[in-house]
């Protein structure tokens, strides 16, 4: 047995935190509940991955090495579970979404292979290992693991792209969880790319890259999943949208008299009621206030106003900000305070919206104003 090292402390901490997060997420009520069920399973599997790596390096024997092959089945279930997590998290009416059995065929094959490996005595397995009997199977398994995870990573990237394409027609604010999911996808993509580089260099060029290996990559992925778990504890429920893009007639959806009435009512709730001051305003909120379907409002904003809900609402928030600046309120309050007062929920969202409208930054715009 190897002596205790600092890496063991890190692995132990990761394992304990993974168990804690998996249990805690199940205690959260009415907050991404269906998605968090899948996330808890992913966390438990990440714990097994770390535990497997810890055993592999710390207490390695031939028999334990045989058992780690069974633990490696996790690499084939990680992708499908992440895909289920994304579907349940960001799309409406997907609470019970499950993948068909065929998505788990690689997991079954890996389990069957591990059963075959475990059927050998440690002595016989060690002999086969020395003779290179498992070189090709191990190569195929790792290659298939890369292909599988790359495939589901691509599916999730497409889901996220589809969601963000529709998001601006549904909500008027920047959702932190969407930004985090993008960060998650980029990070996971980097992990997979490093895995590919190591696989190709080691398998075909017999070159080992220090710190970049199958074990280090999956250790990093497991730890990173815990970051996702912690983020999920504090992030509010995501505004979910239909999985299929709603089809609307790009031509004239409403007669002219209804368009005129909608224009008048919308102008009133914007200019008089200033409904845009609500930081978490959604298309559904506006629909309920006007007693008009979300489809009709979305069609009007998209087709008649040639905009989207997100830009339309933030346009009026920027106008309100400019009105407050004209009243010299920026002398008594910070730019951030005023931006929050007019409905923006973050500094970054405000800066992007302001630059989109004014082609300048808020601070630079104010500096160029004449001194009263």
Short mmCIF file of C-alpha atoms in Angstrom, two decimals, residues 207-330:
data_model
loop_
_atom_site.label_atom_id
_atom_site.label_comp_id
_atom_site.label_asym_id
_atom_site.label_seq_id
_atom_site.Cartn_x
_atom_site.Cartn_y
_atom_site.Cartn_z
CA UNK A 207 4.06 9.49 -26.21
CA UNK A 208 2.77 10.12 -22.70
CA UNK A 209 1.83 13.69 -21.81
CA UNK A 210 2.43 14.46 -18.15
CA UNK A 211 -0.70 15.53 -16.18
CA UNK A 212 -2.93 14.73 -19.14
CA UNK A 213 -4.22 11.19 -18.94
CA UNK A 214 -7.43 9.19 -18.76
CA UNK A 215 -7.28 9.20 -14.96
CA UNK A 216 -6.51 12.91 -14.54
CA UNK A 217 -9.17 13.97 -17.05
CA UNK A 218 -11.92 11.92 -15.41
CA UNK A 219 -10.76 13.02 -11.98
CA UNK A 220 -11.07 16.65 -13.12
CA UNK A 221 -14.50 16.00 -14.65
CA UNK A 222 -15.72 14.41 -11.41
CA UNK A 223 -14.52 17.34 -9.32
CA UNK A 224 -16.05 19.77 -11.81
CA UNK A 225 -19.43 18.07 -11.44
CA UNK A 226 -19.32 19.06 -7.78
CA UNK A 227 -19.01 22.68 -8.86
CA UNK A 228 -22.21 22.20 -10.86
CA UNK A 229 -23.86 20.74 -7.76
CA UNK A 230 -22.90 23.68 -5.57
CA UNK A 231 -24.11 26.12 -8.19
CA UNK A 232 -27.44 24.31 -8.42
CA UNK A 233 -27.99 24.77 -4.68
CA UNK A 234 -28.21 28.55 -4.96
CA UNK A 235 -29.42 29.17 -8.50
CA UNK A 236 -33.15 29.89 -8.91
CA UNK A 237 -35.23 27.75 -11.23
CA UNK A 238 -34.55 28.36 -14.88
CA UNK A 239 -37.32 29.79 -17.04
CA UNK A 240 -38.18 26.77 -19.15
CA UNK A 241 -39.40 26.94 -22.72
CA UNK A 242 -41.02 24.42 -25.12
CA UNK A 243 -38.59 21.89 -26.58
CA UNK A 244 -39.89 22.44 -30.11
CA UNK A 245 -39.74 25.96 -31.46
CA UNK A 246 -43.21 27.45 -31.64
CA UNK A 247 -44.35 27.86 -35.21
CA UNK A 248 -45.91 31.20 -36.03
CA UNK A 249 -47.06 32.54 -39.34
CA UNK A 250 -44.51 35.14 -40.43
CA UNK A 251 -47.27 36.83 -42.42
CA UNK A 252 -50.05 38.91 -40.93
CA UNK A 253 -51.17 36.94 -37.90
CA UNK A 254 -53.64 39.56 -36.58
CA UNK A 255 -56.09 41.87 -38.36
CA UNK A 256 -55.24 45.57 -38.36
CA UNK A 257 -57.80 46.51 -35.70
CA UNK A 258 -56.30 43.99 -33.24
CA UNK A 259 -52.79 45.16 -34.08
CA UNK A 260 -53.79 48.75 -33.31
CA UNK A 261 -55.46 47.70 -30.05
CA UNK A 262 -52.40 45.68 -29.00
CA UNK A 263 -50.13 48.58 -29.86
CA UNK A 264 -52.20 50.92 -27.69
CA UNK A 265 -52.39 48.54 -24.72
CA UNK A 266 -48.71 47.69 -24.91
CA UNK A 267 -47.79 51.37 -25.03
CA UNK A 268 -49.87 51.99 -21.90
CA UNK A 269 -48.31 49.21 -19.76
CA UNK A 270 -44.84 50.25 -20.90
CA UNK A 271 -45.07 54.05 -20.65
CA UNK A 272 -47.62 54.47 -17.86
CA UNK A 273 -47.32 51.37 -15.71
CA UNK A 274 -43.64 50.87 -16.57
CA UNK A 275 -43.97 47.11 -16.32
CA UNK A 276 -40.38 46.81 -17.54
CA UNK A 277 -39.19 47.87 -14.07
CA UNK A 278 -39.85 44.32 -12.93
CA UNK A 279 -36.37 42.74 -13.18
CA UNK A 280 -37.62 39.20 -13.85
CA UNK A 281 -40.29 40.19 -16.37
CA UNK A 282 -41.23 37.41 -18.79
CA UNK A 283 -43.35 37.23 -21.89
CA UNK A 284 -45.85 35.23 -19.88
CA UNK A 285 -46.16 38.09 -17.34
CA UNK A 286 -46.86 40.56 -20.13
CA UNK A 287 -49.33 38.16 -21.73
CA UNK A 288 -51.28 37.78 -18.49
CA UNK A 289 -51.32 41.55 -17.92
CA UNK A 290 -52.67 42.27 -21.41
CA UNK A 291 -54.85 39.14 -21.52
CA UNK A 292 -53.37 38.32 -24.93
CA UNK A 293 -51.66 35.08 -25.93
CA UNK A 294 -47.88 34.91 -25.76
CA UNK A 295 -47.89 33.86 -29.43
CA UNK A 296 -49.62 37.07 -30.51
CA UNK A 297 -47.39 39.33 -28.43
CA UNK A 298 -44.27 37.54 -29.63
CA UNK A 299 -45.48 37.81 -33.24
CA UNK A 300 -46.15 41.53 -32.82
CA UNK A 301 -42.73 42.27 -31.30
CA UNK A 302 -40.88 40.06 -33.79
CA UNK A 303 -42.74 40.99 -36.97
CA UNK A 304 -44.24 44.46 -36.50
CA UNK A 305 -41.52 45.94 -34.28
CA UNK A 306 -38.72 43.85 -35.84
CA UNK A 307 -37.26 43.05 -32.42
CA UNK A 308 -37.43 40.39 -29.72
CA UNK A 309 -38.85 40.48 -26.20
CA UNK A 310 -35.45 40.77 -24.51
CA UNK A 311 -34.25 43.71 -26.63
CA UNK A 312 -37.66 45.38 -26.60
CA UNK A 313 -37.90 45.46 -22.81
CA UNK A 314 -34.27 46.45 -22.33
CA UNK A 315 -34.72 49.26 -24.87
CA UNK A 316 -37.27 50.83 -22.53
CA UNK A 317 -35.08 50.20 -19.51
CA UNK A 318 -32.24 52.07 -21.20
CA UNK A 319 -34.64 54.92 -22.05
CA UNK A 320 -35.67 55.10 -18.40
CA UNK A 321 -32.02 55.13 -17.37
CA UNK A 322 -31.35 58.03 -19.75
CA UNK A 323 -34.33 59.91 -18.32
CA UNK A 324 -32.91 59.54 -14.81
CA UNK A 325 -29.52 60.74 -16.01
CA UNK A 326 -31.16 63.78 -17.61
CA UNK A 327 -32.65 64.49 -14.18
CA UNK A 328 -29.11 64.36 -12.76
CA UNK A 329 -29.87 61.36 -10.57
CA UNK A 330 -26.42 60.00 -11.40
#
